[in-house]
CSV table of C-alpha atoms and ligand atoms in Angstrom, one decimal:
chain,number,residue,atom,x,y,z
A,1,UNK,CA,-106.5,-32.9,-54.1
A,2,UNK,CA,-110.0,-31.3,-54.2
A,3,UNK,CA,-111.4,-28.6,-52.1
A,4,UNK,CA,-115.1,-27.8,-51.5
A,5,UNK,CA,-115.3,-24.3,-52.6
A,6,UNK,CA,-117.9,-22.3,-50.6
A,7,UNK,CA,-117.3,-18.9,-52.0
A,8,UNK,CA,-118.1,-17.7,-54.6
A,9,UNK,CA,-120.0,-21.0,-55.2
A,10,UNK,CA,-119.7,-24.6,-54.3
A,11,UNK,CA,-117.5,-26.5,-56.8
A,12,UNK,CA,-114.5,-28.7,-56.6
A,13,UNK,CA,-111.2,-26.9,-57.4
A,14,UNK,CA,-107.5,-27.7,-57.3
A,15,UNK,CA,-105.1,-25.4,-55.4
A,16,UNK,CA,-102.8,-25.3,-58.3
A,17,UNK,CA,-105.6,-24.2,-60.6
A,18,UNK,CA,-106.6,-21.5,-58.2
A,19,UNK,CA,-103.3,-20.2,-56.9
A,20,UNK,CA,-101.3,-21.0,-60.1
A,21,UNK,CA,-103.5,-18.5,-62.0
A,22,UNK,CA,-102.8,-15.6,-59.6
A,23,UNK,CA,-100.6,-12.9,-60.9
A,24,UNK,CA,-99.4,-11.2,-57.7
A,25,UNK,CA,-96.6,-9.4,-59.6
A,26,UNK,CA,-99.0,-7.6,-61.9
A,27,UNK,CA,-100.6,-6.0,-58.8
A,28,UNK,CA,-97.4,-4.5,-57.5
A,29,UNK,CA,-97.3,-0.7,-56.9
A,30,UNK,CA,-94.2,1.5,-57.3
A,31,UNK,CA,-93.2,1.5,-53.7
A,32,UNK,CA,-93.2,-2.2,-52.7
A,33,UNK,CA,-93.9,-5.7,-53.9
A,34,UNK,CA,-97.5,-7.0,-53.8
A,35,UNK,CA,-97.4,-8.7,-50.4
A,36,UNK,CA,-99.2,-11.9,-49.4
A,37,UNK,CA,-99.0,-13.3,-45.9
A,38,UNK,CA,-99.6,-17.0,-45.3
A,39,UNK,CA,-100.5,-18.5,-41.9
A,40,UNK,CA,-102.2,-21.5,-40.2
A,41,UNK,CA,-104.2,-21.1,-37.0
A,42,UNK,CA,-105.8,-23.7,-34.7
A,43,UNK,CA,-109.5,-23.3,-34.2
A,44,UNK,CA,-108.7,-21.8,-30.8
A,45,UNK,CA,-106.5,-19.2,-32.5
A,46,UNK,CA,-103.0,-20.4,-31.9
A,47,UNK,CA,-100.1,-20.3,-34.4
A,48,UNK,CA,-98.1,-23.3,-32.9
A,49,UNK,CA,-98.4,-26.5,-30.9
A,50,UNK,CA,-95.5,-27.4,-28.8
A,51,UNK,CA,-93.6,-24.5,-30.4
A,52,UNK,CA,-94.1,-25.6,-34.1
A,53,UNK,CA,-96.7,-24.9,-36.7
A,54,UNK,CA,-96.3,-28.3,-38.5
A,55,UNK,CA,-98.6,-30.2,-36.1
A,56,UNK,CA,-101.4,-27.8,-37.1
A,57,UNK,CA,-101.0,-28.5,-40.8
A,58,UNK,CA,-102.4,-31.0,-43.2
A,59,UNK,CA,-102.1,-31.9,-46.9
A,60,UNK,CA,-104.4,-29.1,-48.0
A,61,UNK,CA,-102.4,-26.5,-46.0
A,62,UNK,CA,-99.1,-27.8,-47.5
A,63,UNK,CA,-100.5,-27.8,-51.0
A,64,UNK,CA,-101.5,-24.1,-50.7
A,65,UNK,CA,-98.2,-23.2,-48.9
A,66,UNK,CA,-96.2,-24.7,-51.8
A,67,UNK,CA,-98.5,-23.2,-54.5
A,68,UNK,CA,-98.0,-19.7,-52.9
A,69,UNK,CA,-94.2,-20.2,-52.8
A,70,UNK,CA,-94.3,-21.1,-56.5
A,71,UNK,CA,-96.0,-17.7,-57.2
A,72,UNK,CA,-93.5,-15.6,-55.2
A,73,UNK,CA,-90.5,-13.7,-56.4
A,74,UNK,CA,-89.5,-13.3,-52.8
A,75,UNK,CA,-90.2,-15.4,-49.7
A,76,UNK,CA,-89.9,-13.4,-46.5
A,77,UNK,CA,-89.6,-15.2,-43.1
A,78,UNK,CA,-88.7,-14.1,-39.6
A,79,UNK,CA,-85.4,-15.1,-38.1
A,80,UNK,CA,-87.1,-17.1,-35.4
A,81,UNK,CA,-89.3,-18.9,-37.9
A,82,UNK,CA,-86.3,-19.8,-40.1
A,83,UNK,CA,-84.5,-21.2,-37.1
A,84,UNK,CA,-87.4,-23.0,-35.4
A,85,UNK,CA,-88.9,-24.4,-38.6
A,86,UNK,CA,-85.4,-25.4,-39.9
A,87,UNK,CA,-85.9,-23.6,-43.3
A,88,UNK,CA,-84.2,-25.4,-46.2
A,89,UNK,CA,-84.5,-25.1,-50.0
A,90,UNK,CA,-87.6,-23.1,-50.9
A,91,UNK,CA,-88.8,-25.2,-53.8
A,92,UNK,CA,-87.8,-28.9,-54.2
A,93,UNK,CA,-90.6,-30.2,-56.4
A,94,UNK,CA,-89.2,-30.5,-60.0
A,95,UNK,CA,-92.6,-29.7,-61.5
A,96,UNK,CA,-92.9,-26.5,-59.6
A,97,UNK,CA,-89.3,-25.5,-60.5
A,98,UNK,CA,-89.9,-26.4,-64.2
A,99,UNK,CA,-93.1,-24.2,-64.3
A,100,UNK,CA,-91.2,-21.3,-62.9
A,101,UNK,CA,-88.4,-21.7,-65.4
A,102,UNK,CA,-90.9,-22.0,-68.2
A,103,UNK,CA,-92.5,-18.7,-67.0
A,104,UNK,CA,-89.1,-17.0,-67.3
A,105,UNK,CA,-88.5,-17.0,-63.5
A,106,UNK,CA,-85.7,-18.3,-61.3
A,107,UNK,CA,-86.3,-22.0,-60.2
A,108,UNK,CA,-86.9,-20.8,-56.7
A,109,UNK,CA,-87.7,-17.5,-55.0
A,110,UNK,CA,-85.2,-15.2,-53.4
A,111,UNK,CA,-85.3,-15.7,-49.6
A,112,UNK,CA,-85.4,-12.4,-47.6
A,113,UNK,CA,-84.4,-12.1,-44.0
A,114,UNK,CA,-84.5,-8.9,-41.9
A,115,UNK,CA,-82.6,-8.5,-38.6
A,116,UNK,CA,-82.0,-5.6,-36.3
A,117,UNK,CA,-80.0,-7.6,-33.7
A,118,UNK,CA,-77.8,-9.2,-36.4
A,119,UNK,CA,-78.7,-12.7,-35.0
A,120,UNK,CA,-79.3,-14.7,-38.2
A,121,UNK,CA,-79.8,-18.5,-38.0
A,122,UNK,CA,-77.1,-19.3,-40.5
A,123,UNK,CA,-77.1,-22.9,-39.2
A,124,UNK,CA,-80.5,-23.4,-40.8
A,125,UNK,CA,-80.3,-25.7,-43.9
A,126,UNK,CA,-81.3,-22.8,-46.2
A,127,UNK,CA,-77.9,-21.2,-45.7
A,128,UNK,CA,-75.9,-24.4,-46.6
A,129,UNK,CA,-77.8,-24.8,-49.9
A,130,UNK,CA,-75.5,-23.6,-52.7
A,131,UNK,CA,-78.4,-23.0,-55.1
A,132,UNK,CA,-80.3,-20.9,-52.5
A,133,UNK,CA,-80.3,-17.1,-53.1
A,134,UNK,CA,-80.7,-15.1,-49.9
A,135,UNK,CA,-80.7,-11.3,-49.2
A,136,UNK,CA,-80.3,-10.2,-45.6
A,137,UNK,CA,-81.1,-6.7,-44.5
A,138,UNK,CA,-79.4,-5.8,-41.3
A,139,UNK,CA,-77.4,-3.3,-39.3
A,140,UNK,CA,-74.2,-1.7,-40.5
A,141,UNK,CA,-71.2,-4.0,-40.0
A,142,UNK,CA,-73.3,-7.2,-40.1
A,143,UNK,CA,-71.0,-10.1,-40.7
A,144,UNK,CA,-72.5,-13.5,-41.3
A,145,UNK,CA,-69.3,-15.3,-41.9
A,146,UNK,CA,-69.0,-17.9,-44.7
A,147,UNK,CA,-72.2,-19.6,-45.9
A,148,UNK,CA,-72.6,-21.9,-48.9
A,149,UNK,CA,-75.8,-20.2,-50.2
A,150,UNK,CA,-75.6,-17.2,-52.5
A,151,UNK,CA,-75.8,-14.4,-50.0
A,152,UNK,CA,-76.2,-10.6,-50.4
A,153,UNK,CA,-76.1,-8.5,-47.3
A,154,UNK,CA,-77.7,-5.0,-47.4
A,155,UNK,CA,-76.5,-2.8,-44.5
A,156,UNK,CA,-78.9,-0.1,-43.3
A,157,UNK,CA,-78.4,2.6,-40.7
A,158,UNK,CA,-80.5,2.1,-37.5
A,159,UNK,CA,-83.1,4.8,-38.5
A,160,UNK,CA,-83.5,3.2,-41.9
A,161,UNK,CA,-83.7,-0.4,-40.8
A,162,UNK,CA,-87.5,-0.7,-41.1
A,163,UNK,CA,-89.7,-3.1,-43.1
A,164,UNK,CA,-90.9,-0.2,-45.2
A,165,UNK,CA,-87.3,0.4,-46.3
A,166,UNK,CA,-86.8,-3.3,-47.0
A,167,UNK,CA,-89.9,-3.3,-49.2
A,168,UNK,CA,-88.8,-0.2,-51.0
A,169,UNK,CA,-85.3,-1.7,-51.6
A,170,UNK,CA,-86.7,-5.0,-52.8
A,171,UNK,CA,-89.0,-3.2,-55.3
A,172,UNK,CA,-86.5,-0.6,-56.5
A,173,UNK,CA,-83.1,-2.2,-56.1
A,174,UNK,CA,-84.0,-5.8,-56.8
A,175,UNK,CA,-87.0,-5.2,-59.1
A,176,UNK,CA,-89.2,-7.5,-56.9
A,177,UNK,CA,-93.0,-7.3,-57.6
A,178,UNK,CA,-94.4,-10.2,-55.5
A,179,UNK,CA,-93.6,-11.3,-52.0
A,180,UNK,CA,-95.0,-14.1,-49.8
A,181,UNK,CA,-94.4,-13.7,-46.1
A,182,UNK,CA,-94.5,-17.0,-44.1
A,183,UNK,CA,-94.5,-15.4,-40.6
A,184,UNK,CA,-94.0,-15.6,-37.8
A,185,UNK,CA,-96.4,-13.6,-35.7
A,186,UNK,CA,-93.8,-11.0,-34.7
A,187,UNK,CA,-92.9,-10.2,-38.3
A,188,UNK,CA,-96.6,-10.3,-39.4
A,189,UNK,CA,-97.5,-7.8,-36.5
A,190,UNK,CA,-94.7,-5.5,-37.6
A,191,UNK,CA,-95.7,-5.7,-41.3
A,192,UNK,CA,-99.3,-4.8,-40.4
A,193,UNK,CA,-98.1,-1.9,-38.2
A,194,UNK,CA,-96.2,-0.4,-41.2
A,195,UNK,CA,-99.2,-1.0,-43.5
A,196,UNK,CA,-97.3,-3.3,-45.9
A,197,UNK,CA,-99.7,-6.2,-46.4
A,198,UNK,CA,-102.1,-6.8,-49.3
A,199,UNK,CA,-103.5,-10.3,-48.6
A,200,UNK,CA,-103.8,-12.9,-45.9
A,201,UNK,CA,-104.1,-16.6,-46.7
A,202,UNK,CA,-105.3,-18.2,-43.5
A,203,UNK,CA,-105.8,-21.9,-42.9
A,204,UNK,CA,-108.1,-22.6,-39.9
A,205,UNK,CA,-107.1,-26.1,-38.7
A,206,UNK,CA,-109.8,-28.3,-37.2
A,207,UNK,CA,-107.7,-28.7,-34.1
A,208,UNK,CA,-107.6,-27.3,-30.5
A,209,UNK,CA,-104.3,-26.6,-28.7
A,210,UNK,CA,-105.7,-25.6,-25.3
A,211,UNK,CA,-103.8,-23.0,-23.3
A,212,UNK,CA,-100.1,-22.5,-23.1
A,213,UNK,CA,-97.8,-19.8,-24.4
A,214,UNK,CA,-98.4,-20.3,-28.1
A,215,UNK,CA,-99.1,-16.9,-29.8
A,216,UNK,CA,-101.9,-16.1,-32.2
A,217,UNK,CA,-100.9,-15.3,-35.8
A,218,UNK,CA,-99.9,-11.7,-34.8
A,219,UNK,CA,-97.9,-10.5,-31.9
A,220,UNK,CA,-96.3,-7.2,-30.9
A,221,UNK,CA,-98.1,-3.9,-30.2
A,222,UNK,CA,-101.9,-3.6,-30.9
A,223,UNK,CA,-102.8,-1.7,-34.1
A,224,UNK,CA,-104.0,1.9,-33.7
A,225,UNK,CA,-107.2,0.9,-35.6
A,226,UNK,CA,-108.8,-2.4,-36.5
A,227,UNK,CA,-107.6,-3.7,-39.8
A,228,UNK,CA,-110.6,-4.8,-41.9
A,229,UNK,CA,-110.6,-7.7,-44.3
A,230,UNK,CA,-112.5,-8.7,-47.3
A,231,UNK,CA,-113.1,-12.5,-47.8
A,232,UNK,CA,-112.0,-13.4,-51.4
A,233,UNK,CA,-112.5,-17.1,-51.1
A,234,UNK,CA,-113.2,-19.9,-48.6
A,235,UNK,CA,-112.3,-23.5,-49.4
A,236,UNK,CA,-112.8,-26.6,-47.3
A,237,UNK,CA,-110.9,-29.9,-47.3
A,238,UNK,CA,-111.2,-32.6,-44.7
A,239,UNK,CA,-112.6,-30.1,-42.0
A,240,UNK,CA,-109.9,-27.5,-42.6
A,241,UNK,CA,-110.9,-24.0,-43.9
A,242,UNK,CA,-108.7,-22.2,-46.3
A,243,UNK,CA,-109.5,-18.5,-46.3
A,244,UNK,CA,-108.1,-15.8,-48.6
A,245,UNK,CA,-108.6,-12.2,-47.4
A,246,UNK,CA,-107.7,-8.9,-49.0
A,247,UNK,CA,-106.7,-6.1,-46.5
A,248,UNK,CA,-109.0,-3.1,-47.0
B,1,LIG,N1,-98.8,-20.8,-37.7
B,1,LIG,C1,-98.1,-20.4,-38.7
B,1,LIG,O1,-98.5,-20.3,-39.8
B,1,LIG,C2,-96.6,-20.0,-38.4
B,1,LIG,C3,-95.9,-19.3,-39.4
B,1,LIG,C4,-94.6,-18.9,-39.1
B,1,LIG,C5,-94.1,-19.2,-37.8
B,1,LIG,N2,-94.8,-19.8,-36.9
B,1,LIG,C6,-94.3,-20.0,-35.5
B,1,LIG,O2,-94.0,-18.7,-35.0
B,1,LIG,C7,-92.8,-18.8,-34.1
B,1,LIG,C8,-91.8,-17.8,-34.5
B,1,LIG,O3,-92.4,-16.5,-34.6
B,1,LIG,P1,-91.9,-15.3,-33.8
B,1,LIG,O4,-93.0,-14.3,-33.8
B,1,LIG,O5,-91.3,-15.7,-32.5
B,1,LIG,O6,-90.7,-14.7,-34.7
B,1,LIG,P2,-90.6,-14.3,-36.2
B,1,LIG,O7,-91.7,-13.4,-36.6
B,1,LIG,O8,-90.3,-15.5,-37.0
B,1,LIG,O9,-89.2,-13.6,-36.2
B,1,LIG,C9,-89.0,-12.4,-35.4
B,1,LIG,C10,-87.8,-11.7,-35.7
B,1,LIG,O10,-87.9,-11.0,-36.9
B,1,LIG,C11,-87.0,-10.0,-37.0
B,1,LIG,N3,-87.5,-8.7,-37.4
B,1,LIG,C12,-86.9,-8.0,-38.4
B,1,LIG,N4,-87.5,-6.8,-38.5
B,1,LIG,C13,-88.4,-6.8,-37.6
B,1,LIG,C14,-89.4,-5.8,-37.3
B,1,LIG,N5,-89.4,-4.6,-38.0
B,1,LIG,N6,-90.2,-6.0,-36.3
B,1,LIG,C15,-90.2,-7.2,-35.7
B,1,LIG,N7,-89.3,-8.2,-36.0
B,1,LIG,C16,-88.4,-8.0,-36.9
B,1,LIG,C17,-86.5,-9.8,-35.5
B,1,LIG,O11,-85.2,-10.1,-35.5
B,1,LIG,P3,-84.2,-9.1,-34.8
B,1,LIG,O12,-84.5,-9.2,-33.3
B,1,LIG,O13,-82.8,-9.5,-35.2
B,1,LIG,O14,-84.5,-7.7,-35.3
B,1,LIG,C18,-87.4,-10.7,-34.7
B,1,LIG,O15,-86.7,-11.3,-33.6
B,1,LIG,C19,-92.3,-20.2,-34.3
B,1,LIG,O16,-92.7,-21.0,-33.2
B,1,LIG,C20,-92.9,-20.7,-35.5
B,1,LIG,O17,-93.1,-22.1,-35.5
B,1,LIG,C21,-96.1,-20.2,-37.1
């Protein structure tokens, strides 16, 4: 699968060659993992169509999505996203699993879930996957019952149950250096508010959803100040744009 690379200069590139060479972990600071957020948006700025992101996607988006997962030590996703998008096993492709093992990593990333309400979608296929490793950060007394996945629950006092604490724990307690957040908009808005994002990979789909209640890629309170971005690359494939931004 070849993209037309616009920036820095036009040439044909493969997602695996581009993303596979990225060493997010090497960029981690002491306080938290290097954090990359991945989203797709319609051309009219919506994150879903009929409640799901899948209709917006295409082969290029899926390729980048899986290439990013392959680079991550942790995949973070919101509880609603895990439920709506029916999250299952994070990496199925044997080649991707093999490359991770060869690089001294686990075959798939640790899945991270954060909940303040304690409502975790344990009926999602991810939780019934014996090979899946999941850490849930939640309130004291959180009981998720029996799940087949390898589950660790970290209980936090209400004042401590913030994304900043979660990131610090992942970095310090779990030794995590790279994290890919797959949304949704509520979680992304909250991460931005706490200043925890390093990069945004944004697919702009050549599709219009029209009106309706679909959110943009962020929701929640407005930021106190505009967050500025630096465009690192821009790829094109079959009318979709694939933009990689660094947060300033
Ligand atoms: N276009 C895309 O690329 C894309 C990507 C992902 C998802 N989506 C779509 O987005 C929709 C779901 O997104 P969503 O915004 O409704 O939900 P979400 O971001 O997936 O999950 C929100 C949940 O995250 C939990 N959370 C934990 N800590 C939080 C914090 N500090 N601040 C805020 N939330 C926190 C909350 O659970 P508690 O209430 O238990 O605390 C909250 O209810 C779905 O329709 C999905 O298809 C689109």
